[in-house]
């Protein structure tokens, strides 16, 4: 195939291996440029612009005819010679390769699109599952926080009640000299232990809430 293009630059110009100058076509058909032009003029009903040829601009900005592979094949119907037959066969093979290449590219593009569509569908499904999981997790956290809030409120209420009780006992204790056997003092010691225990539970509850919030942020 490469040998087909080993001619002088003035005789051939190939754009994307799809369009060819009239000079090149005439040389390959072993005929004259005027003969190519005459066939184009005589068969305007069969040789169609945009299919068999295009009108481009040369380096002087003048219009120039460029023939496509289909145009070369069409011209071969009107030019009879051994060279014309060989050139037409070459153009037919090149056109077939081009069409097969386009079909293969379209097939590959379709396969890529299907793969991409599958990935999008999978990602959407995964995103929905993740959203549901996060929603359940948030709901669980809310429930746990609600229970913690209730527990903290209960402990706070108990502490407030104990404060009142301690004040009452403190008032009673000062009326006695012997604190060791004073019933009020003993009750105060018991309340102190209860408060220490409740303070520990309250601290643990607050720590648990903080840990949940920190884990959620991460």
PDB file of C-alpha atoms in Angstrom:
ATOM      1  CA  UNK A   1       0.000   0.000   0.000  1.00  0.00           C
ATOM      2  CA  UNK A   2       2.808   2.378   0.804  1.00  0.00           C
ATOM      3  CA  UNK A   3       4.182   2.072  -2.765  1.00  0.00           C
ATOM      4  CA  UNK A   4       0.975   3.582  -4.125  1.00  0.00           C
ATOM      5  CA  UNK A   5       1.926   6.929  -2.620  1.00  0.00           C
ATOM      6  CA  UNK A   6       5.547   7.045  -3.809  1.00  0.00           C
ATOM      7  CA  UNK A   7       5.042   9.814  -6.391  1.00  0.00           C
ATOM      8  CA  UNK A   8       6.011  13.441  -6.635  1.00  0.00           C
ATOM      9  CA  UNK A   9       4.348  15.810  -4.102  1.00  0.00           C
ATOM     10  CA  UNK A  10       2.939  17.870  -6.967  1.00  0.00           C
ATOM     11  CA  UNK A  11       1.170  14.817  -8.341  1.00  0.00           C
ATOM     12  CA  UNK A  12      -0.564  13.564  -5.213  1.00  0.00           C
ATOM     13  CA  UNK A  13      -1.957  14.931  -1.986  1.00  0.00           C
ATOM     14  CA  UNK A  14      -3.605  12.589   0.479  1.00  0.00           C
ATOM     15  CA  UNK A  15      -5.698  13.798   3.377  1.00  0.00           C
ATOM     16  CA  UNK A  16      -6.280  11.170   6.078  1.00  0.00           C
ATOM     17  CA  UNK A  17      -5.845   8.520   3.323  1.00  0.00           C
ATOM     18  CA  UNK A  18      -9.367   9.343   2.135  1.00  0.00           C
ATOM     19  CA  UNK A  19      -9.177  12.071  -0.547  1.00  0.00           C
ATOM     20  CA  UNK A  20      -6.933  12.356  -3.585  1.00  0.00           C
ATOM     21  CA  UNK A  21      -6.159  15.073  -6.133  1.00  0.00           C
ATOM     22  CA  UNK A  22      -7.314  14.818  -9.717  1.00  0.00           C
ATOM     23  CA  UNK A  23      -3.674  14.707 -10.825  1.00  0.00           C
ATOM     24  CA  UNK A  24      -3.016  11.648  -8.685  1.00  0.00           C
ATOM     25  CA  UNK A  25      -6.203   9.896  -9.831  1.00  0.00           C
ATOM     26  CA  UNK A  26      -5.353  10.579 -13.482  1.00  0.00           C
ATOM     27  CA  UNK A  27      -1.840   9.180 -13.010  1.00  0.00           C
ATOM     28  CA  UNK A  28      -3.113   6.031 -11.321  1.00  0.00           C
ATOM     29  CA  UNK A  29      -5.719   5.539 -14.066  1.00  0.00           C
ATOM     30  CA  UNK A  30      -3.026   6.137 -16.673  1.00  0.00           C
ATOM     31  CA  UNK A  31      -5.057   8.904 -18.270  1.00  0.00           C
ATOM     32  CA  UNK A  32      -5.111  12.721 -18.401  1.00  0.00           C
ATOM     33  CA  UNK A  33      -6.499  15.250 -15.967  1.00  0.00           C
ATOM     34  CA  UNK A  34      -8.761  16.578 -18.710  1.00  0.00           C
ATOM     35  CA  UNK A  35     -10.180  13.100 -19.262  1.00  0.00           C
ATOM     36  CA  UNK A  36     -11.029  12.817 -15.556  1.00  0.00           C
ATOM     37  CA  UNK A  37     -12.685  16.230 -15.666  1.00  0.00           C
ATOM     38  CA  UNK A  38     -14.617  15.270 -18.788  1.00  0.00           C
ATOM     39  CA  UNK A  39     -15.994  12.118 -17.160  1.00  0.00           C
ATOM     40  CA  UNK A  40     -17.026  14.206 -14.158  1.00  0.00           C
ATOM     41  CA  UNK A  41     -18.848  16.628 -16.471  1.00  0.00           C
ATOM     42  CA  UNK A  42     -20.552  13.909 -18.498  1.00  0.00           C
ATOM     43  CA  UNK A  43     -21.767  11.971 -15.454  1.00  0.00           C
ATOM     44  CA  UNK A  44     -22.894  14.702 -13.083  1.00  0.00           C
ATOM     45  CA  UNK A  45     -26.011  12.664 -12.287  1.00  0.00           C
ATOM     46  CA  UNK A  46     -23.859   9.798 -10.964  1.00  0.00           C
ATOM     47  CA  UNK A  47     -20.779  11.545  -9.590  1.00  0.00           C
ATOM     48  CA  UNK A  48     -22.078  13.394  -6.539  1.00  0.00           C
ATOM     49  CA  UNK A  49     -20.288  16.038  -4.496  1.00  0.00           C
ATOM     50  CA  UNK A  50     -19.818  15.035  -0.859  1.00  0.00           C
ATOM     51  CA  UNK A  51     -19.868  11.338  -1.788  1.00  0.00           C
ATOM     52  CA  UNK A  52     -17.515  10.884  -4.718  1.00  0.00           C
ATOM     53  CA  UNK A  53     -15.571  14.129  -4.430  1.00  0.00           C
ATOM     54  CA  UNK A  54     -15.253  17.264  -2.315  1.00  0.00           C
ATOM     55  CA  UNK A  55     -14.263  20.827  -3.174  1.00  0.00           C
ATOM     56  CA  UNK A  56     -11.356  22.037  -1.037  1.00  0.00           C
ATOM     57  CA  UNK A  57      -8.901  24.955  -1.189  1.00  0.00           C
ATOM     58  CA  UNK A  58      -5.304  24.764  -2.369  1.00  0.00           C
ATOM     59  CA  UNK A  59      -2.364  26.730  -0.980  1.00  0.00           C
ATOM     60  CA  UNK A  60      -3.443  29.704  -3.129  1.00  0.00           C
ATOM     61  CA  UNK A  61      -6.958  29.561  -1.684  1.00  0.00           C
ATOM     62  CA  UNK A  62      -8.379  28.375  -4.979  1.00  0.00           C
ATOM     63  CA  UNK A  63     -10.991  25.604  -5.285  1.00  0.00           C
ATOM     64  CA  UNK A  64      -9.630  22.144  -5.970  1.00  0.00           C
ATOM     65  CA  UNK A  65     -11.363  18.800  -6.504  1.00  0.00           C
ATOM     66  CA  UNK A  66     -10.461  15.973  -4.112  1.00  0.00           C
ATOM     67  CA  UNK A  67     -11.657  12.457  -4.940  1.00  0.00           C
ATOM     68  CA  UNK A  68     -12.805   9.970  -2.323  1.00  0.00           C
ATOM     69  CA  UNK A  69     -12.346   6.211  -2.552  1.00  0.00           C
ATOM     70  CA  UNK A  70     -15.960   5.935  -3.696  1.00  0.00           C
ATOM     71  CA  UNK A  71     -15.239   8.533  -6.355  1.00  0.00           C
ATOM     72  CA  UNK A  72     -12.237   6.577  -7.618  1.00  0.00           C
ATOM     73  CA  UNK A  73     -14.400   3.453  -7.845  1.00  0.00           C
ATOM     74  CA  UNK A  74     -17.140   5.372  -9.667  1.00  0.00           C
ATOM     75  CA  UNK A  75     -14.675   6.793 -12.206  1.00  0.00           C
ATOM     76  CA  UNK A  76     -13.429   3.259 -12.820  1.00  0.00           C
ATOM     77  CA  UNK A  77     -16.820   2.444 -14.317  1.00  0.00           C
ATOM     78  CA  UNK A  78     -16.115   4.853 -17.189  1.00  0.00           C
ATOM     79  CA  UNK A  79     -12.383   4.317 -17.744  1.00  0.00           C
ATOM     80  CA  UNK A  80     -11.406   1.029 -19.374  1.00  0.00           C
ATOM     81  CA  UNK A  81      -7.817  -0.138 -19.064  1.00  0.00           C
ATOM     82  CA  UNK A  82      -5.680  -2.600 -17.152  1.00  0.00           C
ATOM     83  CA  UNK A  83      -4.309   0.225 -14.980  1.00  0.00           C
ATOM     84  CA  UNK A  84      -7.833   1.499 -14.320  1.00  0.00           C
ATOM     85  CA  UNK A  85      -8.971  -1.972 -13.266  1.00  0.00           C
ATOM     86  CA  UNK A  86      -6.064  -2.370 -10.847  1.00  0.00           C
ATOM     87  CA  UNK A  87      -6.555   1.091  -9.381  1.00  0.00           C
ATOM     88  CA  UNK A  88     -10.284   0.500  -8.970  1.00  0.00           C
ATOM     89  CA  UNK A  89      -9.639  -2.818  -7.210  1.00  0.00           C
ATOM     90  CA  UNK A  90      -7.166  -1.121  -4.874  1.00  0.00           C
ATOM     91  CA  UNK A  91      -9.730   1.590  -4.058  1.00  0.00           C
ATOM     92  CA  UNK A  92     -12.386  -1.062  -3.395  1.00  0.00           C
ATOM     93  CA  UNK A  93     -10.082  -2.891  -0.965  1.00  0.00           C
ATOM     94  CA  UNK A  94      -9.159   0.348   0.782  1.00  0.00           C
ATOM     95  CA  UNK A  95     -12.822   1.296   1.079  1.00  0.00           C
ATOM     96  CA  UNK A  96     -13.654  -2.128   2.488  1.00  0.00           C
ATOM     97  CA  UNK A  97     -10.874  -1.801   5.071  1.00  0.00           C
ATOM     98  CA  UNK A  98     -12.128   1.660   5.978  1.00  0.00           C
ATOM     99  CA  UNK A  99     -15.696   0.431   6.421  1.00  0.00           C
ATOM    100  CA  UNK A 100     -14.571  -2.574   8.466  1.00  0.00           C
ATOM    101  CA  UNK A 101     -12.407  -0.292  10.593  1.00  0.00           C
ATOM    102  CA  UNK A 102     -15.352   2.026  11.210  1.00  0.00           C
ATOM    103  CA  UNK A 103     -17.578  -0.919  12.116  1.00  0.00           C
ATOM    104  CA  UNK A 104     -14.951  -2.256  14.507  1.00  0.00           C
ATOM    105  CA  UNK A 105     -14.562   1.193  16.075  1.00  0.00           C
ATOM    106  CA  UNK A 106     -18.331   1.446  16.464  1.00  0.00           C
ATOM    107  CA  UNK A 107     -18.417  -2.035  18.023  1.00  0.00           C
ATOM    108  CA  UNK A 108     -15.658  -1.128  20.469  1.00  0.00           C
ATOM    109  CA  UNK A 109     -17.350   2.171  21.306  1.00  0.00           C
ATOM    110  CA  UNK A 110     -20.635   0.344  21.967  1.00  0.00           C
ATOM    111  CA  UNK A 111     -18.842  -2.167  24.202  1.00  0.00           C
ATOM    112  CA  UNK A 112     -17.198   0.675  26.132  1.00  0.00           C
ATOM    113  CA  UNK A 113     -20.542   2.424  26.499  1.00  0.00           C
ATOM    114  CA  UNK A 114     -22.189  -0.764  27.775  1.00  0.00           C
ATOM    115  CA  UNK A 115     -19.353  -1.301  30.248  1.00  0.00           C
ATOM    116  CA  UNK A 116     -19.638   2.301  31.389  1.00  0.00           C
ATOM    117  CA  UNK A 117     -23.407   1.953  31.745  1.00  0.00           C
ATOM    118  CA  UNK A 118     -22.949  -1.179  33.862  1.00  0.00           C
ATOM    119  CA  UNK A 119     -20.468   0.668  36.076  1.00  0.00           C
ATOM    120  CA  UNK A 120     -22.865   3.592  36.478  1.00  0.00           C
ATOM    121  CA  UNK A 121     -25.709   1.235  37.397  1.00  0.00           C
ATOM    122  CA  UNK A 122     -23.473  -0.587  39.888  1.00  0.00           C
ATOM    123  CA  UNK A 123     -22.321   2.687  41.426  1.00  0.00           C
ATOM    124  CA  UNK A 124     -25.906   3.927  41.710  1.00  0.00           C
ATOM    125  CA  UNK A 125     -26.960   0.680  43.395  1.00  0.00           C
ATOM    126  CA  UNK A 126     -23.981   0.848  45.756  1.00  0.00           C
ATOM    127  CA  UNK A 127     -24.754   4.490  46.533  1.00  0.00           C
ATOM    128  CA  UNK A 128     -28.365   3.625  47.373  1.00  0.00           C
ATOM    129  CA  UNK A 129     -27.275   0.780  49.651  1.00  0.00           C
ATOM    130  CA  UNK A 130     -24.746   3.036  51.346  1.00  0.00           C
ATOM    131  CA  UNK A 131     -27.382   5.742  51.811  1.00  0.00           C
ATOM    132  CA  UNK A 132     -29.721   3.219  53.450  1.00  0.00           C
ATOM    133  CA  UNK A 133     -26.912   1.941  55.671  1.00  0.00           C
ATOM    134  CA  UNK A 134     -25.991   5.471  56.746  1.00  0.00           C
ATOM    135  CA  UNK A 135     -29.657   6.263  57.395  1.00  0.00           C
ATOM    136  CA  UNK A 136     -29.984   3.188  59.610  1.00  0.00           C
ATOM    137  CA  UNK A 137     -26.755   4.075  61.391  1.00  0.00           C
ATOM    138  CA  UNK A 138     -27.899   7.640  61.991  1.00  0.00           C
ATOM    139  CA  UNK A 139     -31.241   6.370  63.268  1.00  0.00           C
ATOM    140  CA  UNK A 140     -29.388   4.031  65.636  1.00  0.00           C
ATOM    141  CA  UNK A 141     -27.186   6.878  66.841  1.00  0.00           C
ATOM    142  CA  UNK A 142     -30.225   9.058  67.422  1.00  0.00           C
ATOM    143  CA  UNK A 143     -31.852   6.286  69.443  1.00  0.00           C
ATOM    144  CA  UNK A 144     -28.693   5.765  71.495  1.00  0.00           C
ATOM    145  CA  UNK A 145     -28.291   9.495  72.049  1.00  0.00           C
ATOM    146  CA  UNK A 146     -31.923   9.714  73.098  1.00  0.00           C
ATOM    147  CA  UNK A 147     -31.382   6.965  75.680  1.00  0.00           C
ATOM    148  CA  UNK A 148     -28.205   8.645  76.892  1.00  0.00           C
ATOM    149  CA  UNK A 149     -30.020  11.965  77.181  1.00  0.00           C
ATOM    150  CA  UNK A 150     -32.747  10.317  79.252  1.00  0.00           C
ATOM    151  CA  UNK A 151     -30.152   8.600  81.448  1.00  0.00           C
ATOM    152  CA  UNK A 152     -28.222  11.858  81.950  1.00  0.00           C
ATOM    153  CA  UNK A 153     -31.439  13.702  82.773  1.00  0.00           C
ATOM    154  CA  UNK A 154     -32.322  11.030  85.328  1.00  0.00           C
ATOM    155  CA  UNK A 155     -28.885  11.216  86.968  1.00  0.00           C
ATOM    156  CA  UNK A 156     -29.020  14.999  86.997  1.00  0.00           C
ATOM    157  CA  UNK A 157     -32.396  14.901  88.705  1.00  0.00           C
ATOM    158  CA  UNK A 158     -31.063  12.438  91.293  1.00  0.00           C
ATOM    159  CA  UNK A 159     -28.035  14.621  91.959  1.00  0.00           C
ATOM    160  CA  UNK A 160     -30.248  17.645  92.466  1.00  0.00           C
ATOM    161  CA  UNK A 161     -32.388  15.645  94.884  1.00  0.00           C
ATOM    162  CA  UNK A 162     -29.266  14.480  96.726  1.00  0.00           C
ATOM    163  CA  UNK A 163     -28.045  18.061  97.022  1.00  0.00           C
ATOM    164  CA  UNK A 164     -31.227  19.002  98.820  1.00  0.00           C
ATOM    165  CA  UNK A 165     -30.952  15.955 101.070  1.00  0.00           C
ATOM    166  CA  UNK A 166     -27.310  16.753 101.887  1.00  0.00           C
ATOM    167  CA  UNK A 167     -28.208  20.280 102.874  1.00  0.00           C
ATOM    168  CA  UNK A 168     -30.870  18.949 105.213  1.00  0.00           C
ATOM    169  CA  UNK A 169     -28.477  16.399 106.743  1.00  0.00           C
ATOM    170  CA  UNK A 170     -25.715  18.958 107.133  1.00  0.00           C
ATOM    171  CA  UNK A 171     -28.099  21.112 109.127  1.00  0.00           C
ATOM    172  CA  UNK A 172     -28.977  18.173 111.355  1.00  0.00           C
ATOM    173  CA  UNK A 173     -25.326  17.106 111.834  1.00  0.00           C
ATOM    174  CA  UNK A 174     -24.204  20.408 113.281  1.00  0.00           C
ATOM    175  CA  UNK A 175     -26.670  19.861 116.126  1.00  0.00           C
ATOM    176  CA  UNK A 176     -24.714  16.799 117.365  1.00  0.00           C
ATOM    177  CA  UNK A 177     -21.201  16.464 118.853  1.00  0.00           C
ATOM    178  CA  UNK A 178     -20.536  12.800 118.009  1.00  0.00           C
ATOM    179  CA  UNK A 179     -20.438  12.461 114.231  1.00  0.00           C
ATOM    180  CA  UNK A 180     -19.256   8.839 114.321  1.00  0.00           C
ATOM    181  CA  UNK A 181     -22.511   7.449 115.651  1.00  0.00           C
ATOM    182  CA  UNK A 182     -24.761  10.184 114.443  1.00  0.00           C
ATOM    183  CA  UNK A 183     -27.471   8.643 112.182  1.00  0.00           C
ATOM    184  CA  UNK A 184     -27.563  11.777 110.056  1.00  0.00           C
ATOM    185  CA  UNK A 185     -23.797  11.584 109.450  1.00  0.00           C
ATOM    186  CA  UNK A 186     -24.047   7.937 108.429  1.00  0.00           C
ATOM    187  CA  UNK A 187     -26.810   8.791 105.993  1.00  0.00           C
ATOM    188  CA  UNK A 188     -24.648  11.580 104.627  1.00  0.00           C
ATOM    189  CA  UNK A 189     -21.789   9.129 104.042  1.00  0.00           C
ATOM    190  CA  UNK A 190     -24.179   6.834 102.175  1.00  0.00           C
ATOM    191  CA  UNK A 191     -25.389   9.709 100.058  1.00  0.00           C
ATOM    192  CA  UNK A 192     -21.794  10.625  99.328  1.00  0.00           C
ATOM    193  CA  UNK A 193     -21.153   7.112  98.011  1.00  0.00           C
ATOM    194  CA  UNK A 194     -24.307   7.265  95.888  1.00  0.00           C
ATOM    195  CA  UNK A 195     -23.240  10.600  94.443  1.00  0.00           C
ATOM    196  CA  UNK A 196     -19.787   9.250  93.620  1.00  0.00           C
ATOM    197  CA  UNK A 197     -21.354   6.302  91.826  1.00  0.00           C
ATOM    198  CA  UNK A 198     -23.804   8.502  89.933  1.00  0.00           C
ATOM    199  CA  UNK A 199     -21.033  10.902  88.996  1.00  0.00           C
ATOM    200  CA  UNK A 200     -19.076   7.982  87.499  1.00  0.00           C
ATOM    201  CA  UNK A 201     -22.116   6.803  85.518  1.00  0.00           C
ATOM    202  CA  UNK A 202     -22.785  10.332  84.304  1.00  0.00           C
ATOM    203  CA  UNK A 203     -19.169  10.715  83.205  1.00  0.00           C
ATOM    204  CA  UNK A 204     -19.253   7.400  81.340  1.00  0.00           C
ATOM    205  CA  UNK A 205     -22.502   8.350  79.638  1.00  0.00           C
ATOM    206  CA  UNK A 206     -21.055  11.653  78.452  1.00  0.00           C
ATOM    207  CA  UNK A 207     -17.890   9.905  77.220  1.00  0.00           C
ATOM    208  CA  UNK A 208     -20.012   7.403  75.290  1.00  0.00           C
ATOM    209  CA  UNK A 209     -21.956  10.191  73.590  1.00  0.00           C
ATOM    210  CA  UNK A 210     -18.752  12.003  72.622  1.00  0.00           C
ATOM    211  CA  UNK A 211     -17.213   8.826  71.199  1.00  0.00           C
ATOM    212  CA  UNK A 212     -20.270   8.189  69.068  1.00  0.00           C
ATOM    213  CA  UNK A 213     -20.213  11.731  67.710  1.00  0.00           C
ATOM    214  CA  UNK A 214     -16.482  11.595  66.955  1.00  0.00           C
ATOM    215  CA  UNK A 215     -16.823   8.221  65.208  1.00  0.00           C
ATOM    216  CA  UNK A 216     -19.674   9.572  63.103  1.00  0.00           C
ATOM    217  CA  UNK A 217     -17.645  12.581  61.973  1.00  0.00           C
ATOM    218  CA  UNK A 218     -14.766  10.357  60.913  1.00  0.00           C
TER     219      UNK A 218
END
